[in-house]
mmCIF file of C-alpha atoms in Angstrom:
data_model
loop_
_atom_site.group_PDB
_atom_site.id
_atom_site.type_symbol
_atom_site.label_atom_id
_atom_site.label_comp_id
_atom_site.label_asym_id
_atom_site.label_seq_id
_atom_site.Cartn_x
_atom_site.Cartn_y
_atom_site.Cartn_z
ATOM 1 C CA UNK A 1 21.700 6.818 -39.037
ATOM 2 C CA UNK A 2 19.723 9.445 -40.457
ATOM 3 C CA UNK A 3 16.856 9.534 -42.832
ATOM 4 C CA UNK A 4 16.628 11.211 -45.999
ATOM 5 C CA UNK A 5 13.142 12.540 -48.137
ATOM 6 C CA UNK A 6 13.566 13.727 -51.557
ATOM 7 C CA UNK A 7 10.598 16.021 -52.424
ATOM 8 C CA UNK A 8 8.661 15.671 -55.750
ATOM 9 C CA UNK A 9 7.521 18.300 -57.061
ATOM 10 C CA UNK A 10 4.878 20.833 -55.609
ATOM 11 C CA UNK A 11 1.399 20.336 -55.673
ATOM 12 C CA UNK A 12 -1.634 21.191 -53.865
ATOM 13 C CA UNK A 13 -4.023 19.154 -52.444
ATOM 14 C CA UNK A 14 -6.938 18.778 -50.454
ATOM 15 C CA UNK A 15 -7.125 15.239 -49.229
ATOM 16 C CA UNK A 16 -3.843 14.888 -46.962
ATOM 17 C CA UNK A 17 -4.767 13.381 -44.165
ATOM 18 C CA UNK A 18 -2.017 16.345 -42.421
ATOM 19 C CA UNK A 19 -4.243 18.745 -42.975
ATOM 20 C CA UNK A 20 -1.847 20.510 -45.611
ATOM 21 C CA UNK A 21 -2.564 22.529 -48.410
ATOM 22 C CA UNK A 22 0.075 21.655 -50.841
ATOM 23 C CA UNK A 23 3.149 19.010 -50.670
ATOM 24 C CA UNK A 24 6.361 18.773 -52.483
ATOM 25 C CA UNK A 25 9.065 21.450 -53.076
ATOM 26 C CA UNK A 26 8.981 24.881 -54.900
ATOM 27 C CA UNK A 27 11.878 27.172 -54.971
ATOM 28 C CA UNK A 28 11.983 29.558 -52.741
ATOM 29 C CA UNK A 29 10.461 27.432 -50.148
ATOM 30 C CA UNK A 30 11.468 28.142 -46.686
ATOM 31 C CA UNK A 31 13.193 25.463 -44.417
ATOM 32 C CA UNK A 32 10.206 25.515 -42.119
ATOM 33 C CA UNK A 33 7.703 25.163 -45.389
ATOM 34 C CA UNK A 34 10.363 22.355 -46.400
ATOM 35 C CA UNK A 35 10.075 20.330 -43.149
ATOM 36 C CA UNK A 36 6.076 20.682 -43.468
ATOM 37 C CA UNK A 37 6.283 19.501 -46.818
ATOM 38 C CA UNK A 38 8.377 16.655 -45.958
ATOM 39 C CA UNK A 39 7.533 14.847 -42.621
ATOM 40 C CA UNK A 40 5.122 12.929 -43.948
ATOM 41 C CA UNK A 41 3.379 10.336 -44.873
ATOM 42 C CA UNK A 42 5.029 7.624 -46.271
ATOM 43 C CA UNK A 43 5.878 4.035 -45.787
ATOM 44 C CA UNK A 44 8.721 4.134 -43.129
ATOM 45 C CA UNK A 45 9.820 0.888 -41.570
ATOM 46 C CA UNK A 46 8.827 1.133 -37.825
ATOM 47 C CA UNK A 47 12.119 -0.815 -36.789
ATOM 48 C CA UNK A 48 14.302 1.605 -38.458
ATOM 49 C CA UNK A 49 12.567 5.222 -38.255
ATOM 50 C CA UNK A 50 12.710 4.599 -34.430
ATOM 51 C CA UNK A 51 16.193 4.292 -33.904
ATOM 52 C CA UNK A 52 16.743 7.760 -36.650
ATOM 53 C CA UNK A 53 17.529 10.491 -34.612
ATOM 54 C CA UNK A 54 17.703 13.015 -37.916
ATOM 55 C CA UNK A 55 16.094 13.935 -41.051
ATOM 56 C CA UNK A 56 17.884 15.781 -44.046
ATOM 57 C CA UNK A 57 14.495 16.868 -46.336
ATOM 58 C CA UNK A 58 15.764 17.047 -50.110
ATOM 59 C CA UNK A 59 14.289 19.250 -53.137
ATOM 60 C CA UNK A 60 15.986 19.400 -56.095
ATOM 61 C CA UNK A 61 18.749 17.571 -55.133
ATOM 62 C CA UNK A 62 19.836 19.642 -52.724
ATOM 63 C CA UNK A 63 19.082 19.744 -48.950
ATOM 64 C CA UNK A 64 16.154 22.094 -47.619
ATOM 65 C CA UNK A 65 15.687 21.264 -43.954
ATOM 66 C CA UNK A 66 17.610 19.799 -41.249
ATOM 67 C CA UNK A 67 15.490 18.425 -38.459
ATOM 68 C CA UNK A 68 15.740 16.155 -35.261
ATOM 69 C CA UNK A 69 13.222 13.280 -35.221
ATOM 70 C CA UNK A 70 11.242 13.920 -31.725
ATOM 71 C CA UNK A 71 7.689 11.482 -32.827
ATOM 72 C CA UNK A 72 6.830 9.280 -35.239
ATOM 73 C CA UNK A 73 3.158 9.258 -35.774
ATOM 74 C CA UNK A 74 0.639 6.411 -37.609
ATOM 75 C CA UNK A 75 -2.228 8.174 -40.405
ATOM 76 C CA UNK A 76 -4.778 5.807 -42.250
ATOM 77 C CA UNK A 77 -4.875 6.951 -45.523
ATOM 78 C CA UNK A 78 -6.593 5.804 -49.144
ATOM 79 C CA UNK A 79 -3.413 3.766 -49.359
ATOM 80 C CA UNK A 80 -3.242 2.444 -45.867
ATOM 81 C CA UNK A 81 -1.558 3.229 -42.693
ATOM 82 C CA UNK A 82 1.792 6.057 -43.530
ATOM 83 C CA UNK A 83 3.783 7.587 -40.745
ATOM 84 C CA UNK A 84 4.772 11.023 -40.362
ATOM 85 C CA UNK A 85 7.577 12.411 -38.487
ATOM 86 C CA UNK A 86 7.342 14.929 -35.751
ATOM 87 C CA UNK A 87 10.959 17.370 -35.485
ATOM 88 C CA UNK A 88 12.619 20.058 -34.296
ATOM 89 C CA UNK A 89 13.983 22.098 -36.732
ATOM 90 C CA UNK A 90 17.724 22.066 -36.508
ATOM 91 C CA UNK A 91 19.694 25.823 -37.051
ATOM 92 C CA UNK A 92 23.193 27.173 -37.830
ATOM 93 C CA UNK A 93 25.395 26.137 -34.857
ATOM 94 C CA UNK A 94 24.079 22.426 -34.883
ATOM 95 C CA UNK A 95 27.143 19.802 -37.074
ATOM 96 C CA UNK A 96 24.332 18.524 -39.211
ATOM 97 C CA UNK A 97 23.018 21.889 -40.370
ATOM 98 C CA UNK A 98 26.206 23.541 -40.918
ATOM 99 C CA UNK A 99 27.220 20.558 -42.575
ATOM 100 C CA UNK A 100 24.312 19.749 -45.253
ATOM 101 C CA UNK A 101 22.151 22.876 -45.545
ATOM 102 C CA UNK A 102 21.847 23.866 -49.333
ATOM 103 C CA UNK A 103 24.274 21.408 -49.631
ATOM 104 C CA UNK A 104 23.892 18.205 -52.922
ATOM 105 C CA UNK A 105 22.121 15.586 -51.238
ATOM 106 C CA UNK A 106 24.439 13.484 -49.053
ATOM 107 C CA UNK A 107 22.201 10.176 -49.132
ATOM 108 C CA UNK A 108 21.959 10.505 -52.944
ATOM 109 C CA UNK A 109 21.234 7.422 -55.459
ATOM 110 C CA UNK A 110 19.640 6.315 -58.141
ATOM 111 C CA UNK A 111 16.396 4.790 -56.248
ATOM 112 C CA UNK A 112 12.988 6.543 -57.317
ATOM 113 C CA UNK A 113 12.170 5.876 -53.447
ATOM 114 C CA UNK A 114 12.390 9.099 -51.813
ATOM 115 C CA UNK A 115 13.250 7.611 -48.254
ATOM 116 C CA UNK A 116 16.998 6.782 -47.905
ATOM 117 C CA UNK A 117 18.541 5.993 -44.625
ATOM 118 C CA UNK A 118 22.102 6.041 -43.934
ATOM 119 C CA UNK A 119 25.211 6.991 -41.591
ATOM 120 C CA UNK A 120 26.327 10.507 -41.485
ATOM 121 C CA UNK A 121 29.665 11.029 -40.118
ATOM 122 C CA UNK A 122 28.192 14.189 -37.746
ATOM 123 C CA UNK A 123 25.842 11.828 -36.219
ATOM 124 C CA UNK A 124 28.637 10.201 -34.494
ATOM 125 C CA UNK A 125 28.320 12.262 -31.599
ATOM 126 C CA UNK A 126 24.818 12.249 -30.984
ATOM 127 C CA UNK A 127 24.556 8.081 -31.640
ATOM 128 C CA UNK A 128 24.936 7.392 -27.905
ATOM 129 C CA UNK A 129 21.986 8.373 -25.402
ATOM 130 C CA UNK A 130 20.964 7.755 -21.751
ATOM 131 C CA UNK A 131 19.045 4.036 -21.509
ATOM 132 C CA UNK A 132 15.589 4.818 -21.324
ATOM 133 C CA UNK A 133 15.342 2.462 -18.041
ATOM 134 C CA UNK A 134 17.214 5.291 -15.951
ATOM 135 C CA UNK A 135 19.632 2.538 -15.303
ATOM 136 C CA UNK A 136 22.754 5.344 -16.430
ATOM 137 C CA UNK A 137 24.280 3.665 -19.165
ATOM 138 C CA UNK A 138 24.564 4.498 -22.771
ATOM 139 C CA UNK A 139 23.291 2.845 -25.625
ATOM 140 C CA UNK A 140 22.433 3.621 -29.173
ATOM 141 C CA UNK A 141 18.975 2.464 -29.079
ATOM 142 C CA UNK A 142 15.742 3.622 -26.738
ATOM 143 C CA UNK A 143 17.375 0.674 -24.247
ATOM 144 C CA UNK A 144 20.661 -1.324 -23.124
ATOM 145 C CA UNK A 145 19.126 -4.737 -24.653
ATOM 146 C CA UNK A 146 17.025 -6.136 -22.072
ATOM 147 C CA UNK A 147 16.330 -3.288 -20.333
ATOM 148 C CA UNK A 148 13.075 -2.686 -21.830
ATOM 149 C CA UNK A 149 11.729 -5.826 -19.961
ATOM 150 C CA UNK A 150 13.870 -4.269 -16.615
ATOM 151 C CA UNK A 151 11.592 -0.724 -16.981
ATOM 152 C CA UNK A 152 8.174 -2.506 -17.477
ATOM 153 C CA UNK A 153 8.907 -4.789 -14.259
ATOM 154 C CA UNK A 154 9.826 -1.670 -12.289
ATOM 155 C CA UNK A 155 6.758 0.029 -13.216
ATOM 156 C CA UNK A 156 4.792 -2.783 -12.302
ATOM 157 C CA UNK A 157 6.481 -3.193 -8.962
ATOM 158 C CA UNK A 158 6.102 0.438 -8.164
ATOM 159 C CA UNK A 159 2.603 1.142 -9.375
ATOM 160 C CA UNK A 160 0.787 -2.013 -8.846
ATOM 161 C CA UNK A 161 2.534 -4.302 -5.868
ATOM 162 C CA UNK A 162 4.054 -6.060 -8.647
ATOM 163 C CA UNK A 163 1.080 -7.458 -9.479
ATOM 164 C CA UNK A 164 1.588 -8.383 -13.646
ATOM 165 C CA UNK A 165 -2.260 -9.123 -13.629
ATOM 166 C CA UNK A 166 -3.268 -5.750 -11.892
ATOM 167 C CA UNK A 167 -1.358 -4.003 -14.480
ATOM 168 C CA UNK A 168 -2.591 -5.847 -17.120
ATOM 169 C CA UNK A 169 -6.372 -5.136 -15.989
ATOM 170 C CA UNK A 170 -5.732 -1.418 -15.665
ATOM 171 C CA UNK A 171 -4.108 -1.405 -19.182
ATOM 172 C CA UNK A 172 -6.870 -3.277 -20.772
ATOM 173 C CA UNK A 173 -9.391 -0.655 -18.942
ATOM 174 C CA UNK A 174 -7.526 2.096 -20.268
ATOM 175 C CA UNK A 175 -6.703 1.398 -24.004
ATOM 176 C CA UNK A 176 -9.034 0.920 -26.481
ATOM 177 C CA UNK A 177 -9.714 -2.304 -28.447
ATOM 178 C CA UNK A 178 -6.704 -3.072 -30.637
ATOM 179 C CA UNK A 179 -7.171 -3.424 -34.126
ATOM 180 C CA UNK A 180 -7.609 -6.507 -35.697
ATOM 181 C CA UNK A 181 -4.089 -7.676 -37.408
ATOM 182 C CA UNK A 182 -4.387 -7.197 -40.879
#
């Protein structure tokens, strides 16, 4: 799945948390000024963003920037905590840029929410990735299911004699406090 964000019109600002300047879409904007304007922050779903691999940014109904999702990161904000995405740009010679650049809005509908996700049929080759566990299969997500739980336990084995409580300790020592659930 990818996810799409429809620009609103340009403005400038001096509060974004981003440190931009100005956010929404002008003509004449490049792809890289798109991207900027785009990546954040909104009010993405943490259990969906993560598994996007790809974001098509939208102005004017048509698409402005193709990028690949690389971070997803959390800013408080005078409307609570937002996320913002972290890409690569994507170029001519990538399926998804050849595909949708300058192109009518693929994810298009008649929501005033500018965050869309949906299936693309050039994602199909990149859905499939290495588990995360180094375990050598393929999966669609960060892990096989249950691997997640497989990785922690060989962490702990290899950097603290398997000891869950030594790990625990040295996480506790290195993290800050966690903040209280809201």
């Amino acid at each position: 799945m990818a996810v799409r964000i429809r620009l609103g019109d340009y403005e400038q600002t001096t509060t974004d948390v981003l440190q931009r300047t100005a956010i929404g879409y002008f003509p004449r904007m490049t792809e890289e000024e798109a991207m900027e304007a785009g990546r954040g922050v909104w009010r993405l779903d943490m259990r969906i963003i993560s598994r996007e691999r790809f974001v098509l940014i939208v102005g004017q109904g048509l698409v402005r920037a193709v990028g690949e999702i690389t971070a997803v990161t959390e800013h408080l904000t005078d409307r609570g905590l937002k996320k913002a995405l972290e890409t690569d740009l994507l170029g001519p010679g990538h399926p998804l840029y050849d595909t949708y650049i300058n192109q009518p809005d693929p994810l298009a509908n008649d929501s005033r929410n500018s965050i869309r996700y949906g299936d693309l049929p050039e994602e199909t080759p990149f859905r499939t990735r290495d588990c995360a566990c180094g375990c050598g299969e393929t999966t669609t997500h960060d892990f096989v299911p249950g691997h997640e739980l497989r990785a922690i336990q060989s962490r702990v084995r290899e950097h603290f004699g398997g000891s869950a409580l030594a790990f625990i300790t040295w996480l506790d020592a290195e993290l800050p406090p966690a903040a209280p659930a809201a």
